[in-house]
Each structure stands twice: as C-alpha cells, then as structure tokens.
Coordinates of C-alpha atoms in Angstrom, one line a residue:
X1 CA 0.0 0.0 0.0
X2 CA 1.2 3.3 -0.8
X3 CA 2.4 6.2 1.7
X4 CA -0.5 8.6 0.7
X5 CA -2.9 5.9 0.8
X6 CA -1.6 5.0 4.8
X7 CA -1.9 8.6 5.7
X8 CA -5.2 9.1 4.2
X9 CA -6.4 6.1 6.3
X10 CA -5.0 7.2 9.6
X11 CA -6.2 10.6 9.3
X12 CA -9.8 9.6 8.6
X13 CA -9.7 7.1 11.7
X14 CA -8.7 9.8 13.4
X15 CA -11.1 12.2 12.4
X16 CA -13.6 9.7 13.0
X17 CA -12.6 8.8 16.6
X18 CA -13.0 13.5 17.1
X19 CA -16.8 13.4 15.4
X20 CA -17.1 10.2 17.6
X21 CA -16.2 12.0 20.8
X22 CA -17.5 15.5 20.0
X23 CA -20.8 13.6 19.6
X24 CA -20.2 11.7 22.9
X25 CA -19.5 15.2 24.4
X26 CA -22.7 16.8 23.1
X27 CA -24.8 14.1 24.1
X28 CA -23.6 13.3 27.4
X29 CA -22.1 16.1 28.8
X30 CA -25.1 18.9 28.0
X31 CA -27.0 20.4 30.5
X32 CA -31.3 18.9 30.7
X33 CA -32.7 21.5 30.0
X34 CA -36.1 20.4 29.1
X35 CA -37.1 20.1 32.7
X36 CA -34.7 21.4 34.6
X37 CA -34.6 19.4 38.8
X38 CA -33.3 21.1 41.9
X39 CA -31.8 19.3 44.3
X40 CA -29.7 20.0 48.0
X41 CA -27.2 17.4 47.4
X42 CA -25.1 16.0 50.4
X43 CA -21.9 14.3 49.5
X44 CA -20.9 12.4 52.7
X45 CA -16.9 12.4 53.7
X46 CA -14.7 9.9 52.2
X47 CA -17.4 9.4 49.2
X48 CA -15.3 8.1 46.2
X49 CA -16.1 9.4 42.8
X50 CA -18.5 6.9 41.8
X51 CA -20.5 7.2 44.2
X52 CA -20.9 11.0 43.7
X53 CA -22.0 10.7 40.5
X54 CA -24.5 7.8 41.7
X55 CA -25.9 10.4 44.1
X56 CA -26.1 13.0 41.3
X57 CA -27.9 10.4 39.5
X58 CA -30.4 9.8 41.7
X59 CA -31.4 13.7 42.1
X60 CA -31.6 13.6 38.9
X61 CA -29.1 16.4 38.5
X62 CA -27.0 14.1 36.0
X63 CA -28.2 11.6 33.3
X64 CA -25.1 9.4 32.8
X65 CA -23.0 8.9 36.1
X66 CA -20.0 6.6 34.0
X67 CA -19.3 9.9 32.2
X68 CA -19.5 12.2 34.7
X69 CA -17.0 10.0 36.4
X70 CA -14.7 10.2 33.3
X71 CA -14.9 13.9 33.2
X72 CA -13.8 14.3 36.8
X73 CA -11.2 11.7 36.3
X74 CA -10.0 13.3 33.0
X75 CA -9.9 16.8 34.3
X76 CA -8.5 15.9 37.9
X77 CA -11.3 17.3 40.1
X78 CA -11.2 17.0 43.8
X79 CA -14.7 16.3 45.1
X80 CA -15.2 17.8 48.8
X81 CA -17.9 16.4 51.4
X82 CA -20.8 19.1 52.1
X83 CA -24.2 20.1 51.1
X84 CA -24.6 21.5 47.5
X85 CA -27.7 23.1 45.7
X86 CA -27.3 21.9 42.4
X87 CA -29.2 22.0 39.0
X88 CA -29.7 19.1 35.9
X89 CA -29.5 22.5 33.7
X90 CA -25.6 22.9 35.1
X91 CA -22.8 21.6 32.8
X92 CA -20.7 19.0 33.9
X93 CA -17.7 21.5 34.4
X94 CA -19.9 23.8 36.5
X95 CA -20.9 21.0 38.2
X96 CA -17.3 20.0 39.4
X97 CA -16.3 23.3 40.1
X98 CA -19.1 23.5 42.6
X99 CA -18.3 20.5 43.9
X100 CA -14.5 20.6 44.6
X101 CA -12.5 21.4 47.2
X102 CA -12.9 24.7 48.8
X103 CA -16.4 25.7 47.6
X104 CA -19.0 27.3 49.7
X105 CA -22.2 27.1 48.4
X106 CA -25.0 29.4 49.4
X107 CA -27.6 27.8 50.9
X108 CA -31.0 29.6 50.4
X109 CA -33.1 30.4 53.9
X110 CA -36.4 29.3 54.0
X111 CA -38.9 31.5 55.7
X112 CA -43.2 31.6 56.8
X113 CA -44.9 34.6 57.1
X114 CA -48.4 33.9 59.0
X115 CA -51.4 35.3 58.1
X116 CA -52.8 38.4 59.8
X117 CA -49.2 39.4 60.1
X118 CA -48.9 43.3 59.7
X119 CA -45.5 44.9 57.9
X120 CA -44.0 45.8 61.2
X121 CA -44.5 42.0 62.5
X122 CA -43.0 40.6 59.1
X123 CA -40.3 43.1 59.5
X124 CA -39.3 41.9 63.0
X125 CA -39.5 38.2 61.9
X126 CA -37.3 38.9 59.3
X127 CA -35.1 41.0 61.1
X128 CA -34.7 37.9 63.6
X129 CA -34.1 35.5 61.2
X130 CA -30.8 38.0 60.5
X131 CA -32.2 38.6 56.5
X132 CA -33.1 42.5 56.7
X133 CA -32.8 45.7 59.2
X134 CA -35.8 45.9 60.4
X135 CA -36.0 49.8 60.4
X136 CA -34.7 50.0 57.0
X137 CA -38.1 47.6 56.0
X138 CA -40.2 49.7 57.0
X139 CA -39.0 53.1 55.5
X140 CA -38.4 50.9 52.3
X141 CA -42.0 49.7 52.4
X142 CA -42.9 53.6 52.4
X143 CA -40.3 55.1 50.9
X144 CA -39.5 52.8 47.4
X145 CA -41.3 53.0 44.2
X146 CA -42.2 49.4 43.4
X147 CA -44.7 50.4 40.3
X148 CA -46.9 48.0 42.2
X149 CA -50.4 47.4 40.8
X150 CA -52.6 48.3 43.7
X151 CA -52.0 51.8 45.6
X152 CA -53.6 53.1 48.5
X153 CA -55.1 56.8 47.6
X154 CA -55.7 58.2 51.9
X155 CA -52.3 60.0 52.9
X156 CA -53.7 58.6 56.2
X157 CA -51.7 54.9 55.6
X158 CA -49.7 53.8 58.1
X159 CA -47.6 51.9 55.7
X160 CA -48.4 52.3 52.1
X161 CA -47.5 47.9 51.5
X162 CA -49.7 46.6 53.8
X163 CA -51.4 44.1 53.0
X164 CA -50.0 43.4 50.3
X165 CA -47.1 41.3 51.2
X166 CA -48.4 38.1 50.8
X167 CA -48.2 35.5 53.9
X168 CA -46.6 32.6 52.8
X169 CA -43.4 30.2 52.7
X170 CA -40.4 31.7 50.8
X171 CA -36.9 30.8 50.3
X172 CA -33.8 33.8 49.6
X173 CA -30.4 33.7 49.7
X174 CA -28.1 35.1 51.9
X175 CA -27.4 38.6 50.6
X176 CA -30.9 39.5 49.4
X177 CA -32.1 43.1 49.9
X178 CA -34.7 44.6 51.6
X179 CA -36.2 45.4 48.3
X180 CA -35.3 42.1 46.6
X181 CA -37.7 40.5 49.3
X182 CA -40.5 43.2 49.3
X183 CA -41.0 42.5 45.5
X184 CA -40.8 38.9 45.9
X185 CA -44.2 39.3 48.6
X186 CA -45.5 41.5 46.6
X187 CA -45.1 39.5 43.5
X188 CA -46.7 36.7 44.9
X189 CA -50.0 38.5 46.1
X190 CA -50.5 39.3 42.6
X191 CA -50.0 36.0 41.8
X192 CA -52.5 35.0 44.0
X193 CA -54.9 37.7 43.8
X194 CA -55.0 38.1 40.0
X195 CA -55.9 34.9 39.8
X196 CA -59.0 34.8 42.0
X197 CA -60.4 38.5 41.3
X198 CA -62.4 36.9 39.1
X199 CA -64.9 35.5 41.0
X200 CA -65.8 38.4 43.2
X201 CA -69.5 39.0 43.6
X202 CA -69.2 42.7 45.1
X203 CA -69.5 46.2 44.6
X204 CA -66.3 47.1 46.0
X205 CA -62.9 47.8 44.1
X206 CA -59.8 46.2 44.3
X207 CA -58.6 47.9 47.2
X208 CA -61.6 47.7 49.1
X209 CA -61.6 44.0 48.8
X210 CA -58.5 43.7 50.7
X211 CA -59.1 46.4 53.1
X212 CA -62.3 43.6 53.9
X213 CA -59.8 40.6 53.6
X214 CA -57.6 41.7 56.0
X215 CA -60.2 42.8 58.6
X216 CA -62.2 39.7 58.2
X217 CA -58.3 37.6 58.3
X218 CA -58.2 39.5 61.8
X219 CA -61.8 39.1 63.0
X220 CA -62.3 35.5 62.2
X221 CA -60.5 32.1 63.8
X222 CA -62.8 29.5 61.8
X223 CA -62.6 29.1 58.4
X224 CA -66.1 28.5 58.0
X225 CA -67.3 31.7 59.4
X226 CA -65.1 34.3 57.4
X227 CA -67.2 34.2 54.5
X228 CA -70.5 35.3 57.0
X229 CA -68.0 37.7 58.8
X230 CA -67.3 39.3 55.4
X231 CA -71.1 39.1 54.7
X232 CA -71.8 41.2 58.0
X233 CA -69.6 44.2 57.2
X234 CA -70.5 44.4 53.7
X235 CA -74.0 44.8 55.2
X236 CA -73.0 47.3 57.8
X237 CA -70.8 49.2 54.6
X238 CA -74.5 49.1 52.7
X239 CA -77.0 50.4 55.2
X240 CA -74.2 52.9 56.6
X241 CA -73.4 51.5 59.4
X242 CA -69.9 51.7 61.0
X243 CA -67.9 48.5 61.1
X244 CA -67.2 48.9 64.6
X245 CA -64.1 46.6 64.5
X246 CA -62.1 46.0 67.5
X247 CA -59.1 44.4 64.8
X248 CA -58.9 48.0 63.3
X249 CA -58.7 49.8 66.7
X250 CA -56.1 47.2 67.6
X251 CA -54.1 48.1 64.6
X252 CA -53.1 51.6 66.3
X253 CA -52.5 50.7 70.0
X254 CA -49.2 50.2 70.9
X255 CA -49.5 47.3 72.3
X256 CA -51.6 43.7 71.8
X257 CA -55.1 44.1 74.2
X258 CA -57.7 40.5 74.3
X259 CA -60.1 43.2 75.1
X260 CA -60.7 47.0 74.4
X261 CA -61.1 49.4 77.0
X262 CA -64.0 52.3 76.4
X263 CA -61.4 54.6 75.9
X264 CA -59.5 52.3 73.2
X265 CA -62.6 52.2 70.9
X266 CA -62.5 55.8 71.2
X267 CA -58.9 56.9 70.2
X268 CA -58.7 59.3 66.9
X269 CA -57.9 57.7 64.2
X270 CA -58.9 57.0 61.2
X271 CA -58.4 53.3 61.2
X272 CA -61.0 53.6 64.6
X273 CA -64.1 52.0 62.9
X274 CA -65.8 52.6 66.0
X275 CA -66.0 56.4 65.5
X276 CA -65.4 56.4 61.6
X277 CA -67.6 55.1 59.1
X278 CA -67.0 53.1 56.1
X279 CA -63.4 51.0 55.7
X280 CA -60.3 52.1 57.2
X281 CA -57.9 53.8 54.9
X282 CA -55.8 50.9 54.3
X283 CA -55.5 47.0 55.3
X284 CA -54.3 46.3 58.7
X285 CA -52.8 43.0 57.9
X286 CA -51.4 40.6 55.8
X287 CA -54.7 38.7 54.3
X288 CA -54.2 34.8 53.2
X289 CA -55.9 33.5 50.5
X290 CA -59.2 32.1 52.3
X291 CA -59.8 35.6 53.2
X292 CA -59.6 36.8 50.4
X293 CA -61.8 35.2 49.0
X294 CA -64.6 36.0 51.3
X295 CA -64.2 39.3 50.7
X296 CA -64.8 38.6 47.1
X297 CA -67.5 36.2 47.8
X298 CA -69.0 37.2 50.9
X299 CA -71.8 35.1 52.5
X300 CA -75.5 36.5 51.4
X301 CA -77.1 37.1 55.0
X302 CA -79.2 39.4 57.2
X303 CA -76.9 39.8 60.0
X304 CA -75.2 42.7 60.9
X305 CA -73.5 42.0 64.3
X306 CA -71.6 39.0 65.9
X307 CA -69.3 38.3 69.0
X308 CA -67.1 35.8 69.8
X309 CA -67.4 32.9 72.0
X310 CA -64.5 31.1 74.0
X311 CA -64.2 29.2 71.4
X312 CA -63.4 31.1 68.7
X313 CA -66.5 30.8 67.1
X314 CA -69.3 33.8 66.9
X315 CA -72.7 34.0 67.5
X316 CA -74.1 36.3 64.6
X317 CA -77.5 38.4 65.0
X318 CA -79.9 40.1 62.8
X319 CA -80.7 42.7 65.5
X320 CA -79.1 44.7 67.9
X321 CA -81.5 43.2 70.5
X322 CA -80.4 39.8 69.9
X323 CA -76.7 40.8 69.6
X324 CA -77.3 42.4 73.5
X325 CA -78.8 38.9 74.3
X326 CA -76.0 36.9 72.8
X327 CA -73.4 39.5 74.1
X328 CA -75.1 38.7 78.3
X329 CA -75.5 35.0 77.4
X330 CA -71.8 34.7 76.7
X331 CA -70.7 36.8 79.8
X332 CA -72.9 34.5 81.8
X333 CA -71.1 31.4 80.5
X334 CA -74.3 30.2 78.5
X335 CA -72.5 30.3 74.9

C-alpha cells in the first residue's frame, strides 16, 4: 500500500474517533434543559467518585453517572464532602467546580410569614431571622417606588404595602435586599390575587376587597365563618353603618389588648371604625388566600352583628336586641 494511501487512512480514523467523541461530548455532557430538577445534594466524607456521580444520579441532577465520572477523572477534580444546591440545567464543568474542594455554596433560607401578620411583624420576623434591618423595612415599604399594581389613595396609611405582602413560605439567599424580598411578597399577592379576582361578587374595588380581607383575616378564627364575617360588614358598609371593628382599633394601639377598653374604641384615628364610618384607609394586615376570598364572595345574609365565643366561634344576630342577648349569654357562661 502506498504512503499517501496510509496517511489518508489514519487521518480519517482519526477524524472519525473527534466526530465520535465531540458527539459523545454533546450528548452526554449537555445540560437537561427540558425540565430542569433542583436538588440539595449531600456528599458524605470519604465518598469516592463513583458514588458521587450515583448520588447525582439519583437527584436527577446528572443523566449518565459513567461519564461524569470520566470527566472528573479526565480533568482531575477534587470532590469535597458538604451540602450542595445543584441543578440538571448545570454543565458538567460547572458541576465539578461547585463540587470541589474549597467551595462554599450558598444555601437559600427558607422562611413563613403567617397570616394576619402586619408589615412591622413581618419586618421583625425577618429581622430575627438575621435577613433585613428591620427599620430600613419599613421606611423601604414607604419610601421605594415598586410600580406596584394596587395603591392606597388616603395619605392617612400607616404603611403604604400593607397588606399586600403576601403571607406565605419563601426561600432567599443570603445577601438579598430589603427590596429584593418586598418584591418577591409582593409578587406573589399578585399572583395569587389576580388569579381569583375573578370570581368576586361585590361592589367594591380592588382595594376595598383587601381592606375587607384583611379585617375579616383578623376578626375570624374559623374558616367556616369568614365568609359570613365578610357578609356582616358588607351589610353594615351598605345600610351605613360603621364596622365597629375591635381588629382596626387594635391596629393603632401600641400594644396587643384580648379586650378594648372604652377609651380604646375611642382613640382618633382614622383606622377607629368605632367612631369612623366606612373601611379604614388601608389594610391592617397581611390577608391569606381564604380571606380573600370571602371578601370577594361574601356570604349572602341578614346579619349585621356578631361576638365571639370562648371558642373562637361567633354568635351572629340580625338585630341589635339579639346581639345584647347573645353579648349577656356569653358573659354568663351560657354560649
């Protein structure tokens, strides 16, 4: 066989054996990106490198271990023991250099905010959990232009977010602002909100409805009553009659009170439904989802007062005679 013909031959096996492993590469090595997996991955001490990519296997963060073991053996890379949030959408290189020796990885912080919290409760909550200055919170709740949606029009707000930063579970990472988490809350009401609007059944704008929500989030322990405890104010808003709230008087004091003194219900303010009519000028809470929803779809009823039992529960009245009666039954230990 002739020279030429020898070196034409080993240059086509060779090119062959590059397609071959660029092919390998672009198969095996690629990011899923289809449906990208999260996963916090441990790697225990002393794990070999098999076993790494096993684990990485199993949370679905890698789709071949036997070539992720080649490309760590190929390239060298030190694995260390530790906990790891990785991705399936990470490449195989980013993958190792998150994983080796020396890396810290930041670990997001998982939080709940109740419902019925207010913005200066979330703001000490967060403040304790060591993610935002508590002060700095609150004067970026009033002070920061979010181009949020849904603005309050009184200059009477206490604090021009609230209600609006939605109680729920959320996870950050060390670093994120005050603003960062603000938007996040704030994104997820809408998210929330927007997506039952649809079914409200009332008179009252956006802004009212959550003004309702958050009194009736405040007023009611039972989930089956907060649709008749939205039906009662609405009633009260229609005929004219003042909500006389003792959540909205709460909202101003100082300090938590079980029970209202004469003089509390009688504080100026204009969040005191007991001496203003109509809704307060803003919410005076943090309102979840189920109260939300009975302010959109309050219960059709004749009452228009209630009080609470020991229980939790309420007995609701169509008249103020039968409210007095309920209100001495109750006090005698009858209800």
């Amino acid at each position: 066989m002739r020279l030429w013909q020898k070196s034409f031959k080993y240059y086509l096996v060779v090119l062959l054996f590059l397609v071959l492993m660029v092919s390998l590469i672009y198969v095996f090595f690629k990011p899923q990106k289809e449906k990208v997996i999260e996963a916090m991955v441990e790697i225990p001490q002393n794990t070999s490198t098999k076993d790494v990519a096993m684990i990485l296997k199993k949370n679905g963060i890698i789709e071949n271990p036997y070539f992720f073991m080649f490309y760590v053996k190929l390239n060298n890379y030190k694995i260390a023991a530790g906990k790891y949030k990785l991705s399936s959408d990470m490449t195989y290189r980013e993958l190792c250099k998150a994983l080796e020796k020396g890396f810290v990885p930041k670990v997001a912080i998982k939080f709940t905010i109740p419902e019925g919290f207010t913005v200066q409760q979330i703001a000490k909550k967060l403040q304790s959990l060591g993610l935002v200055d508590e002060n700095k919170f609150l004067e970026t709740v009033n002070s920061y232009d979010f181009n949020f949606k849904y603005k309050y029009s009184s200059k009477e707000v206490k604090y021009k977010l609230e209600g609006f930063l939605f109680p729920d579970t959320y996870e950050v990472y060390p670093g994120a602002s005050e603003k960062d988490i603000i938007k996040m809350m704030l994104n997820r009401f809408l998210e929330v909100y927007e997506n039952i609007k649809i079914k409200k059944i009332t008179n009252l704008d956006d802004i009212q409805t959550v003004i309702l929500a958050s009194i009736v989030e405040k007023e009611a322990k039972k989930d089956d009553e907060r649709g008749i405890i939205a039906g009662v104010f609405l009633n009260r808003l229609q005929r004219g009659i003042k909500l006389e709230s003792c959540a909205t008087v709460e909202y101003v004091l100082p300090v938590h009170k079980e029970v209202l003194s004469l003089q509390d219900v009688r504080i100026e303010s204009p969040y005191n439904t007991y001496i203003k009519k109509g809704l307060p000028p803003s919410a005076i809470c943090s309102p979840g989802r189920k109260s939300l929803l009975a302010a959109l779809t309050p219960a059709k009823t004749d009452y228009l007062f209630f009080v609470a039992k020991k229980d939790g529960t309420h007995i609701f009245s169509k008249t103020f005679e039968d409210h007095l009666r309920a209100q001495k039954q109750i006090e005698e230990g009858k209800k």
